């Protein structure tokens, strides 16, 4: 980096009034402060960045007076563990140092490389103890949570947690009919694994429903338990539908519809897909001589996103208190699961078609267990899921899914089709009521093509305008809506 490039970089920061996601300036006139190492840790754990030593943010991003370049440089090199002694960091990143003249003063420009995922996290060591690990958010160095550190530390390891014994659970807590159907499929699909398994207990152990001591495994309970949430109350899928494109003003929650999907993993997947689908628009197209209805987002894409969240989430004890969230907005659907990338998967190779398996036992069982709605098995494990999602969204003229890996969570964003909002008096709803007299919310959705949440928003607006009136209290299942006398005069 030359002086002109550095001047341009600092001028950009000066106009913003602060550091940014990728650049941090420190005065450090004679001595490095501890927060320099927090920034190194944050850049190493996130996406790399540049540290400029010898520049004052408070004075307007100009060089500090009497900056002792060589003394500070030597302190930094020593702190990185490259001067023969103990450094300030565990798992330090690679870096380069440049001396750049700026307004007559030689300052230090240090480029920090992001660590390979298998080497994360980078820790700050303080007085012989681990002083913490950080991530970069905007211009701040933010401490990693305990679950983020755990997720990064176990990046290359398949999780043994899916084979853990479930305290208090026995064979009687499994759904016998579902277990039998899974065993039947196993004999058909993986006959070698079942060779010589003649009694029920041996079959259950071969498939890892039970461990070698006869205890029910976590994978076995989640795949075929009568009610897994008896043992893990938070292991469910929370489907929430919101009005608009945000969760509400100042972070407040305003649900238009909400479904808590419990049961086995297969049941949760099927119920979550249905809960989302009922809040999506449907489109019709002619194929041959028939009219075919389809969701605005391909159902196979929706199912894949939810199944991936269920199958590849982290099931360690530290994560079992976290549910999977499926948030439905007017313009998108977000599917978020606990547990980040693992097993060599990175942002760069996410789309290469290779499969990595955090929960090996769980994935194997899920590939054998039939889904309750007859849609096959929810796990194929061949790495074809993401390419399929990309192709299906493109084929329907939709934006490609956005994949957002985090330290201890993973989010997929599915963008809905852009449609013109019909908010000017609720014309579609008024027209439907003129034709049919009285209709409920779901009937209005079917008549107008709007989602249930969109109908509710417009119905409330029309009631406030005095054009609609309900036929029963809000708590009544028989509540419908009809036009008021005033609406008849207006329309």
Short mmCIF file of C-alpha atoms in Angstrom, two decimals:
data_model
loop_
_atom_site.label_atom_id
_atom_site.label_comp_id
_atom_site.label_asym_id
_atom_site.label_seq_id
_atom_site.Cartn_x
_atom_site.Cartn_y
_atom_site.Cartn_z
CA UNK A 1 0.00 0.00 0.00
CA UNK A 2 1.44 3.41 -0.96
CA UNK A 3 0.79 6.82 0.59
CA UNK A 4 -1.93 7.77 -1.91
CA UNK A 5 -3.84 4.53 -1.29
CA UNK A 6 -3.57 4.94 2.48
CA UNK A 7 -4.64 8.59 2.26
CA UNK A 8 -7.70 7.61 0.23
CA UNK A 9 -8.58 4.85 2.71
CA UNK A 10 -8.33 7.19 5.70
CA UNK A 11 -10.29 9.93 3.91
CA UNK A 12 -13.12 7.46 3.39
CA UNK A 13 -13.11 6.64 7.11
CA UNK A 14 -12.99 10.34 7.99
CA UNK A 15 -16.13 11.01 5.94
CA UNK A 16 -17.90 8.15 7.73
CA UNK A 17 -16.58 9.33 11.09
CA UNK A 18 -15.43 5.91 12.27
CA UNK A 19 -13.59 2.71 11.46
CA UNK A 20 -15.48 0.13 9.41
CA UNK A 21 -15.93 -3.62 9.05
CA UNK A 22 -12.53 -4.15 7.41
CA UNK A 23 -10.31 -1.34 8.72
CA UNK A 24 -9.30 -0.37 12.28
CA UNK A 25 -6.96 2.51 13.19
CA UNK A 26 -5.06 2.68 16.49
CA UNK A 27 -2.92 5.47 17.91
CA UNK A 28 -0.47 3.24 19.82
CA UNK A 29 2.15 6.00 19.85
CA UNK A 30 4.64 4.03 21.95
CA UNK A 31 2.81 0.99 23.39
CA UNK A 32 0.26 -1.45 21.99
CA UNK A 33 -2.94 -1.66 24.01
CA UNK A 34 -4.84 -4.89 24.67
CA UNK A 35 -7.61 -3.92 22.26
CA UNK A 36 -5.18 -4.29 19.34
CA UNK A 37 -5.17 -8.03 20.03
CA UNK A 38 -8.95 -8.08 20.24
CA UNK A 39 -9.03 -6.57 16.74
CA UNK A 40 -6.52 -9.14 15.46
CA UNK A 41 -8.71 -11.90 16.91
CA UNK A 42 -11.86 -10.39 15.39
CA UNK A 43 -10.36 -10.05 11.90
CA UNK A 44 -8.86 -13.56 12.06
CA UNK A 45 -12.17 -15.10 13.07
CA UNK A 46 -14.33 -13.14 10.62
CA UNK A 47 -13.09 -12.12 7.17
CA UNK A 48 -9.65 -10.57 7.69
CA UNK A 49 -8.92 -6.85 7.72
CA UNK A 50 -6.40 -4.02 7.98
CA UNK A 51 -5.03 -2.44 11.16
CA UNK A 52 -3.32 0.96 10.82
CA UNK A 53 -1.06 1.79 13.77
CA UNK A 54 0.07 5.36 14.38
CA UNK A 55 -3.12 7.12 13.25
CA UNK A 56 -5.58 8.97 15.50
CA UNK A 57 -9.31 8.53 14.89
CA UNK A 58 -10.12 11.24 17.45
CA UNK A 59 -8.02 13.82 15.60
CA UNK A 60 -9.60 13.06 12.24
CA UNK A 61 -7.60 10.06 11.01
CA UNK A 62 -4.24 11.81 10.90
CA UNK A 63 -0.82 10.53 12.06
CA UNK A 64 -0.05 10.82 15.76
CA UNK A 65 2.95 12.89 16.82
CA UNK A 66 6.14 11.13 17.83
CA UNK A 67 4.97 7.69 16.67
CA UNK A 68 7.76 5.23 17.50
CA UNK A 69 7.45 3.04 14.43
CA UNK A 70 10.13 0.44 15.13
CA UNK A 71 9.30 0.06 18.82
CA UNK A 72 5.60 -0.54 18.07
CA UNK A 73 6.45 -2.87 15.20
CA UNK A 74 8.65 -4.99 17.48
CA UNK A 75 5.88 -5.15 20.09
CA UNK A 76 3.42 -6.34 17.47
CA UNK A 77 5.75 -9.02 16.11
CA UNK A 78 6.43 -10.24 19.65
CA UNK A 79 2.73 -10.26 20.46
CA UNK A 80 2.09 -12.43 17.42
CA UNK A 81 4.59 -14.94 18.81
CA UNK A 82 7.20 -14.35 16.10
CA UNK A 83 10.03 -13.05 18.30
CA UNK A 84 10.89 -16.25 20.14
CA UNK A 85 8.69 -15.75 23.21
CA UNK A 86 5.10 -16.41 24.19
CA UNK A 87 2.70 -14.32 22.13
CA UNK A 88 -0.59 -12.66 23.00
CA UNK A 89 -2.70 -15.02 20.90
CA UNK A 90 -3.66 -18.66 20.63
CA UNK A 91 -4.12 -19.70 16.99
CA UNK A 92 -2.62 -16.48 15.59
CA UNK A 93 -3.37 -15.63 11.95
CA UNK A 94 -0.96 -14.92 9.10
CA UNK A 95 -0.19 -11.24 8.59
CA UNK A 96 1.94 -8.77 6.67
CA UNK A 97 3.37 -5.43 7.87
CA UNK A 98 4.09 -2.44 5.67
CA UNK A 99 5.77 0.82 6.60
CA UNK A 100 3.93 3.64 4.82
CA UNK A 101 4.90 7.31 4.97
CA UNK A 102 1.91 9.51 5.77
CA UNK A 103 2.36 13.29 6.02
CA UNK A 104 6.00 12.87 6.95
CA UNK A 105 5.39 10.14 9.56
CA UNK A 106 6.01 6.44 8.94
CA UNK A 107 2.95 4.48 10.14
CA UNK A 108 2.31 0.74 10.13
CA UNK A 109 -0.27 -0.93 7.89
CA UNK A 110 -0.91 -4.52 9.04
CA UNK A 111 -3.01 -6.87 6.92
CA UNK A 112 -4.59 -9.70 8.93
CA UNK A 113 -5.68 -12.82 7.04
CA UNK A 114 -8.79 -14.75 7.95
CA UNK A 115 -7.94 -18.05 9.60
CA UNK A 116 -8.74 -21.30 7.88
CA UNK A 117 -12.01 -22.57 9.42
CA UNK A 118 -10.23 -25.57 10.91
CA UNK A 119 -7.87 -23.22 12.81
CA UNK A 120 -10.52 -20.97 14.34
CA UNK A 121 -11.06 -19.44 16.79
CA UNK A 122 -8.18 -17.07 17.47
CA UNK A 123 -7.97 -16.34 21.23
CA UNK A 124 -6.52 -13.40 23.11
CA UNK A 125 -4.39 -14.74 25.97
CA UNK A 126 -4.19 -12.60 29.08
CA UNK A 127 -1.73 -13.40 31.89
CA UNK A 128 -1.48 -17.04 30.88
CA UNK A 129 -5.24 -17.52 30.59
CA UNK A 130 -7.52 -17.30 27.58
CA UNK A 131 -8.80 -13.74 27.56
CA UNK A 132 -11.50 -14.28 24.98
CA UNK A 133 -12.15 -14.57 21.28
CA UNK A 134 -13.78 -11.95 19.07
CA UNK A 135 -15.68 -11.37 15.83
CA UNK A 136 -16.00 -8.23 13.73
CA UNK A 137 -19.41 -6.55 13.49
CA UNK A 138 -19.36 -3.18 11.71
CA UNK A 139 -16.52 -1.26 13.42
CA UNK A 140 -16.74 -3.21 16.71
CA UNK A 141 -14.80 -6.18 18.08
CA UNK A 142 -17.50 -8.27 19.76
CA UNK A 143 -16.77 -11.24 22.07
CA UNK A 144 -17.84 -14.61 20.72
CA UNK A 145 -20.51 -16.37 22.71
CA UNK A 146 -19.78 -19.74 24.30
CA UNK A 147 -21.82 -21.52 21.61
CA UNK A 148 -19.94 -19.67 18.85
CA UNK A 149 -16.60 -20.74 20.32
CA UNK A 150 -17.87 -24.30 20.67
CA UNK A 151 -19.13 -24.36 17.08
CA UNK A 152 -15.83 -23.03 15.70
CA UNK A 153 -13.77 -25.43 17.81
CA UNK A 154 -15.71 -28.45 16.50
CA UNK A 155 -15.65 -27.36 12.84
CA UNK A 156 -13.83 -30.44 11.52
CA UNK A 157 -15.45 -33.01 13.78
CA UNK A 158 -18.66 -34.88 13.23
CA UNK A 159 -20.78 -34.49 16.31
CA UNK A 160 -20.98 -37.47 18.65
CA UNK A 161 -24.04 -35.92 20.28
CA UNK A 162 -26.52 -37.63 17.97
CA UNK A 163 -25.35 -40.99 19.39
CA UNK A 164 -25.58 -39.87 23.02
CA UNK A 165 -27.91 -41.84 25.24
CA UNK A 166 -31.07 -39.96 26.20
CA UNK A 167 -31.38 -39.93 30.00
CA UNK A 168 -34.65 -41.48 31.12
CA UNK A 169 -35.74 -42.71 27.67
CA UNK A 170 -36.48 -46.35 26.91
CA UNK A 171 -37.67 -48.46 23.99
CA UNK A 172 -41.23 -47.73 25.07
CA UNK A 173 -40.68 -44.07 24.16
CA UNK A 174 -40.20 -44.98 20.48
CA UNK A 175 -43.05 -45.17 17.96
CA UNK A 176 -43.13 -48.90 17.32
CA UNK A 177 -44.90 -48.65 13.95
CA UNK A 178 -42.43 -46.06 12.63
CA UNK A 179 -39.49 -48.09 13.92
CA UNK A 180 -40.80 -51.18 12.13
CA UNK A 181 -41.24 -49.31 8.84
CA UNK A 182 -37.69 -47.95 9.14
CA UNK A 183 -36.31 -51.43 9.81
CA UNK A 184 -38.22 -52.73 6.79
CA UNK A 185 -36.69 -50.03 4.58
CA UNK A 186 -33.26 -50.82 6.00
CA UNK A 187 -33.50 -54.45 4.92
CA UNK A 188 -34.36 -53.22 1.43
CA UNK A 189 -31.90 -50.32 1.12
CA UNK A 190 -28.94 -51.45 3.26
CA UNK A 191 -29.21 -55.26 3.49
CA UNK A 192 -25.55 -55.72 4.45
CA UNK A 193 -26.04 -53.61 7.57
CA UNK A 194 -28.91 -55.85 8.66
CA UNK A 195 -27.24 -59.19 7.83
CA UNK A 196 -27.63 -61.62 10.69
CA UNK A 197 -29.88 -59.30 12.70
CA UNK A 198 -32.66 -61.65 13.73
CA UNK A 199 -34.04 -60.22 16.96
CA UNK A 200 -35.56 -56.78 17.44
CA UNK A 201 -32.90 -55.53 19.87
CA UNK A 202 -30.08 -56.35 17.46
CA UNK A 203 -31.90 -54.58 14.64
CA UNK A 204 -32.35 -51.49 16.79
CA UNK A 205 -28.65 -51.51 17.72
CA UNK A 206 -27.55 -51.98 14.09
CA UNK A 207 -29.51 -48.90 13.09
CA UNK A 208 -28.36 -46.97 16.19
CA UNK A 209 -31.80 -46.54 17.64
CA UNK A 210 -30.09 -48.07 20.69
CA UNK A 211 -26.47 -47.95 21.82
CA UNK A 212 -24.50 -51.04 22.83
CA UNK A 213 -25.90 -50.81 26.37
CA UNK A 214 -29.48 -50.79 25.11
CA UNK A 215 -30.06 -47.08 25.76
CA UNK A 216 -32.14 -45.02 23.31
CA UNK A 217 -29.89 -42.68 21.34
CA UNK A 218 -30.68 -39.05 20.65
CA UNK A 219 -30.85 -39.82 16.91
CA UNK A 220 -33.22 -42.71 17.52
CA UNK A 221 -35.52 -40.62 19.70
CA UNK A 222 -35.61 -37.69 17.27
CA UNK A 223 -36.28 -39.86 14.24
CA UNK A 224 -38.84 -42.25 15.74
CA UNK A 225 -39.81 -41.06 19.22
CA UNK A 226 -43.44 -41.07 20.30
CA UNK A 227 -42.93 -37.47 21.50
CA UNK A 228 -39.26 -36.35 21.52
CA UNK A 229 -40.14 -32.97 23.08
CA UNK A 230 -40.88 -34.77 26.34
CA UNK A 231 -37.10 -35.03 26.69
CA UNK A 232 -36.03 -32.01 24.60
CA UNK A 233 -38.75 -29.34 24.92
CA UNK A 234 -36.97 -26.78 22.71
CA UNK A 235 -36.29 -29.08 19.76
CA UNK A 236 -39.10 -27.87 17.52
CA UNK A 237 -39.59 -25.68 14.45
CA UNK A 238 -41.12 -22.26 15.09
CA UNK A 239 -42.94 -21.01 11.97
CA UNK A 240 -43.89 -17.34 12.35
CA UNK A 241 -45.63 -15.18 9.74
CA UNK A 242 -45.20 -11.41 9.90
CA UNK A 243 -47.01 -8.52 8.25
CA UNK A 244 -44.58 -6.61 6.06
CA UNK A 245 -40.85 -7.19 5.72
CA UNK A 246 -39.67 -6.82 9.33
CA UNK A 247 -40.51 -8.28 12.72
CA UNK A 248 -42.08 -5.03 13.89
CA UNK A 249 -41.12 -1.60 15.12
CA UNK A 250 -38.25 -1.52 17.59
CA UNK A 251 -37.95 -5.31 17.43
CA UNK A 252 -41.49 -5.95 18.65
CA UNK A 253 -43.12 -9.19 17.52
CA UNK A 254 -46.33 -9.03 15.55
CA UNK A 255 -47.38 -12.49 14.44
CA UNK A 256 -50.01 -12.83 11.73
CA UNK A 257 -49.81 -16.60 12.07
CA UNK A 258 -47.66 -18.92 14.14
CA UNK A 259 -47.21 -22.69 14.27
CA UNK A 260 -45.03 -24.69 16.66
CA UNK A 261 -44.09 -27.89 14.83
CA UNK A 262 -43.29 -30.78 17.17
CA UNK A 263 -43.01 -34.57 16.98
CA UNK A 264 -40.35 -36.56 15.16
CA UNK A 265 -38.00 -34.78 12.80
CA UNK A 266 -40.00 -36.08 9.84
CA UNK A 267 -43.25 -34.79 11.33
CA UNK A 268 -41.67 -31.41 12.07
CA UNK A 269 -40.47 -31.08 8.48
CA UNK A 270 -43.87 -31.97 7.01
CA UNK A 271 -45.79 -29.73 9.41
CA UNK A 272 -43.43 -26.79 8.85
CA UNK A 273 -43.72 -27.06 5.07
CA UNK A 274 -47.52 -27.10 5.39
CA UNK A 275 -47.48 -24.14 7.81
CA UNK A 276 -45.43 -22.04 5.40
CA UNK A 277 -47.31 -23.18 2.29
CA UNK A 278 -50.68 -22.04 3.63
CA UNK A 279 -49.26 -18.51 3.86
CA UNK A 280 -47.83 -18.41 0.34
CA UNK A 281 -49.52 -17.36 -2.86
CA UNK A 282 -50.40 -20.01 -5.42
CA UNK A 283 -50.00 -19.65 -9.13
CA UNK A 284 -51.81 -21.55 -11.90
CA UNK A 285 -50.40 -22.62 -15.23
CA UNK A 286 -51.63 -24.79 -18.09
CA UNK A 287 -49.70 -27.99 -18.73
CA UNK A 288 -51.15 -29.89 -21.64
CA UNK A 289 -54.89 -29.93 -21.10
CA UNK A 290 -54.71 -29.51 -17.32
CA UNK A 291 -54.37 -26.52 -15.02
CA UNK A 292 -51.68 -27.05 -12.39
CA UNK A 293 -51.49 -25.05 -9.17
CA UNK A 294 -48.08 -24.47 -7.60
CA UNK A 295 -46.62 -22.46 -4.74
CA UNK A 296 -44.89 -19.18 -5.51
CA UNK A 297 -41.75 -20.80 -4.08
CA UNK A 298 -41.24 -24.38 -5.33
CA UNK A 299 -42.32 -26.79 -2.63
CA UNK A 300 -39.23 -28.94 -3.15
CA UNK A 301 -37.04 -25.91 -2.39
CA UNK A 302 -39.00 -25.11 0.75
CA UNK A 303 -38.81 -28.72 1.91
CA UNK A 304 -35.07 -28.93 1.21
CA UNK A 305 -34.32 -25.75 3.15
CA UNK A 306 -36.30 -26.93 6.19
CA UNK A 307 -35.00 -30.52 6.01
CA UNK A 308 -31.40 -29.26 5.82
CA UNK A 309 -31.98 -27.08 8.88
CA UNK A 310 -33.30 -30.09 10.80
CA UNK A 311 -30.70 -32.60 9.65
CA UNK A 312 -27.59 -30.44 9.79
CA UNK A 313 -28.29 -28.37 12.90
CA UNK A 314 -26.14 -28.84 15.98
CA UNK A 315 -27.68 -31.26 18.51
CA UNK A 316 -25.04 -30.96 21.23
CA UNK A 317 -26.35 -30.31 24.74
CA UNK A 318 -25.30 -26.64 24.55
CA UNK A 319 -27.59 -26.18 21.52
CA UNK A 320 -30.60 -28.29 22.50
CA UNK A 321 -32.24 -25.26 24.11
CA UNK A 322 -32.50 -23.57 20.70
CA UNK A 323 -35.26 -24.15 18.16
CA UNK A 324 -35.21 -23.80 14.38
CA UNK A 325 -36.88 -20.58 13.19
CA UNK A 326 -38.81 -20.23 9.94
CA UNK A 327 -39.83 -16.58 9.49
CA UNK A 328 -42.22 -15.70 6.68
CA UNK A 329 -42.25 -12.09 5.47
CA UNK A 330 -44.04 -10.48 2.54
CA UNK A 331 -40.90 -10.57 0.41
CA UNK A 332 -38.94 -13.58 1.71
CA UNK A 333 -38.71 -16.64 3.93
CA UNK A 334 -35.82 -17.09 6.36
CA UNK A 335 -34.89 -20.54 7.71
CA UNK A 336 -32.36 -20.38 10.58
CA UNK A 337 -30.85 -23.30 12.47
CA UNK A 338 -28.34 -23.56 15.34
CA UNK A 339 -24.87 -24.65 14.21
CA UNK A 340 -22.60 -23.09 11.59
CA UNK A 341 -20.60 -24.65 8.76
CA UNK A 342 -18.58 -27.77 9.52
CA UNK A 343 -16.46 -30.53 8.05
CA UNK A 344 -14.54 -28.48 5.50
CA UNK A 345 -17.53 -26.54 4.13
CA UNK A 346 -16.87 -22.83 3.62
CA UNK A 347 -18.61 -19.93 1.89
CA UNK A 348 -16.42 -20.62 -1.12
CA UNK A 349 -17.22 -24.34 -1.59
CA UNK A 350 -20.81 -24.30 -0.39
CA UNK A 351 -22.13 -24.86 -3.92
CA UNK A 352 -19.72 -27.54 -5.12
CA UNK A 353 -22.20 -30.40 -4.67
CA UNK A 354 -20.17 -32.17 -1.97
CA UNK A 355 -21.90 -33.29 1.20
CA UNK A 356 -20.56 -32.99 4.74
CA UNK A 357 -22.16 -34.81 7.62
CA UNK A 358 -22.19 -33.31 11.13
CA UNK A 359 -24.73 -35.83 12.45
CA UNK A 360 -23.72 -39.07 10.73
CA UNK A 361 -26.00 -41.36 12.73
CA UNK A 362 -28.96 -39.04 12.42
CA UNK A 363 -28.53 -38.60 8.66
CA UNK A 364 -28.35 -42.38 8.13
CA UNK A 365 -31.54 -42.93 10.12
CA UNK A 366 -33.34 -40.07 8.42
CA UNK A 367 -32.47 -41.52 5.01
CA UNK A 368 -34.32 -44.69 6.02
CA UNK A 369 -37.28 -43.22 7.93
CA UNK A 370 -40.35 -42.46 5.78
CA UNK A 371 -41.94 -39.03 6.01
CA UNK A 372 -45.51 -38.97 7.38
CA UNK A 373 -46.89 -37.24 4.27
CA UNK A 374 -45.47 -39.83 1.90
CA UNK A 375 -42.89 -37.45 0.40
CA UNK A 376 -40.11 -40.05 0.68
CA UNK A 377 -37.21 -39.68 3.09
CA UNK A 378 -35.93 -36.23 4.11
CA UNK A 379 -32.20 -37.02 3.80
CA UNK A 380 -30.39 -38.32 0.77
CA UNK A 381 -26.89 -37.18 1.78
CA UNK A 382 -25.55 -36.91 -1.77
CA UNK A 383 -24.85 -33.18 -1.84
CA UNK A 384 -27.48 -32.45 -4.50
CA UNK A 385 -29.73 -30.30 -2.31
CA UNK A 386 -28.24 -26.83 -2.83
CA UNK A 387 -27.75 -27.21 -6.61
CA UNK A 388 -31.37 -28.37 -6.85
CA UNK A 389 -32.57 -25.33 -4.91
CA UNK A 390 -30.62 -22.99 -7.19
CA UNK A 391 -31.96 -24.62 -10.36
CA UNK A 392 -35.58 -24.74 -9.15
CA UNK A 393 -35.63 -21.08 -8.10
CA UNK A 394 -34.08 -19.99 -11.41
CA UNK A 395 -36.57 -22.10 -13.37
CA UNK A 396 -39.46 -20.28 -11.68
CA UNK A 397 -37.92 -16.86 -12.38
CA UNK A 398 -37.07 -16.23 -8.73
CA UNK A 399 -33.92 -14.85 -7.16
CA UNK A 400 -31.38 -17.43 -6.08
CA UNK A 401 -31.47 -18.41 -2.39
CA UNK A 402 -29.12 -16.49 -0.13
CA UNK A 403 -27.00 -18.67 2.17
CA UNK A 404 -25.74 -16.92 5.30
CA UNK A 405 -23.29 -19.01 7.37
CA UNK A 406 -22.55 -17.69 10.84
CA UNK A 407 -20.28 -18.86 13.63
CA UNK A 408 -22.96 -20.87 15.42
CA UNK A 409 -25.97 -20.67 13.11
CA UNK A 410 -26.89 -20.96 9.46
CA UNK A 411 -29.59 -19.04 7.63
CA UNK A 412 -31.16 -19.58 4.20
CA UNK A 413 -33.20 -16.77 2.62
CA UNK A 414 -35.76 -17.67 -0.06
CA UNK A 415 -37.01 -14.63 -1.93
CA UNK A 416 -40.67 -14.54 -2.89
CA UNK A 417 -41.99 -13.24 -6.19
CA UNK A 418 -42.46 -9.50 -6.35
CA UNK A 419 -46.12 -8.56 -6.69
CA UNK A 420 -47.93 -5.28 -6.74
CA UNK A 421 -49.34 -4.60 -3.31
CA UNK A 422 -53.11 -4.13 -3.30
CA UNK A 423 -53.64 -1.79 -0.42
CA UNK A 424 -55.95 0.85 -1.96
CA UNK A 425 -59.21 0.05 -0.17
CA UNK A 426 -58.94 -3.73 -0.34
CA UNK A 427 -60.67 -3.91 -3.75
CA UNK A 428 -60.20 -7.67 -4.10
CA UNK A 429 -61.72 -8.34 -0.68
CA UNK A 430 -64.64 -5.99 -1.29
CA UNK A 431 -65.33 -7.63 -4.67
CA UNK A 432 -65.25 -11.11 -3.12
CA UNK A 433 -67.71 -10.11 -0.40
CA UNK A 434 -70.03 -8.49 -2.95
CA UNK A 435 -70.16 -11.81 -4.80
CA UNK A 436 -70.42 -14.12 -1.80
CA UNK A 437 -71.97 -12.15 1.05
CA UNK A 438 -70.09 -13.36 4.12
CA UNK A 439 -66.65 -14.97 4.07
CA UNK A 440 -64.04 -15.97 6.64
CA UNK A 441 -60.33 -15.16 6.47
CA UNK A 442 -59.27 -18.35 4.72
CA UNK A 443 -62.21 -18.19 2.32
CA UNK A 444 -61.17 -14.65 1.39
CA UNK A 445 -57.62 -15.86 0.81
CA UNK A 446 -58.89 -18.56 -1.57
CA UNK A 447 -61.10 -16.11 -3.44
CA UNK A 448 -58.54 -13.33 -3.81
CA UNK A 449 -55.23 -15.17 -4.17
CA UNK A 450 -53.81 -13.22 -1.21
CA UNK A 451 -52.15 -14.98 1.68
CA UNK A 452 -53.99 -15.33 4.99
CA UNK A 453 -51.70 -12.76 6.61
CA UNK A 454 -52.30 -10.28 3.77
CA UNK A 455 -56.06 -10.76 4.07
CA UNK A 456 -55.96 -10.08 7.80
CA UNK A 457 -54.05 -6.83 7.33
CA UNK A 458 -56.51 -5.59 4.71
CA UNK A 459 -59.60 -6.75 6.61
CA UNK A 460 -58.46 -4.81 9.70
CA UNK A 461 -57.89 -1.73 7.56
CA UNK A 462 -61.36 -2.02 5.98
CA UNK A 463 -62.99 -2.44 9.40
CA UNK A 464 -61.20 0.69 10.61
CA UNK A 465 -62.52 2.54 7.54
CA UNK A 466 -66.05 1.41 8.31
CA UNK A 467 -66.41 -0.68 5.15
CA UNK A 468 -66.42 -4.15 6.76
CA UNK A 469 -67.90 -5.57 9.90
CA UNK A 470 -67.33 -8.93 11.61
CA UNK A 471 -70.21 -11.33 12.15
CA UNK A 472 -68.88 -12.74 15.46
CA UNK A 473 -66.39 -11.90 18.23
CA UNK A 474 -62.67 -12.27 17.51
CA UNK A 475 -62.51 -15.42 19.65
CA UNK A 476 -65.21 -17.20 17.66
CA UNK A 477 -64.29 -19.88 15.12
CA UNK A 478 -67.34 -18.85 13.09
CA UNK A 479 -66.17 -15.25 12.64
CA UNK A 480 -66.77 -13.99 9.11
CA UNK A 481 -66.85 -10.57 7.47
CA UNK A 482 -69.44 -8.69 5.43
CA UNK A 483 -69.77 -5.32 3.80
CA UNK A 484 -71.36 -2.51 5.78
CA UNK A 485 -74.16 -0.36 4.39
CA UNK A 486 -71.64 2.45 3.92
CA UNK A 487 -69.43 0.17 1.79
CA UNK A 488 -72.40 -0.67 -0.42
CA UNK A 489 -72.90 3.03 -1.10
CA UNK A 490 -69.21 3.60 -1.81
CA UNK A 491 -68.81 0.67 -4.12
#
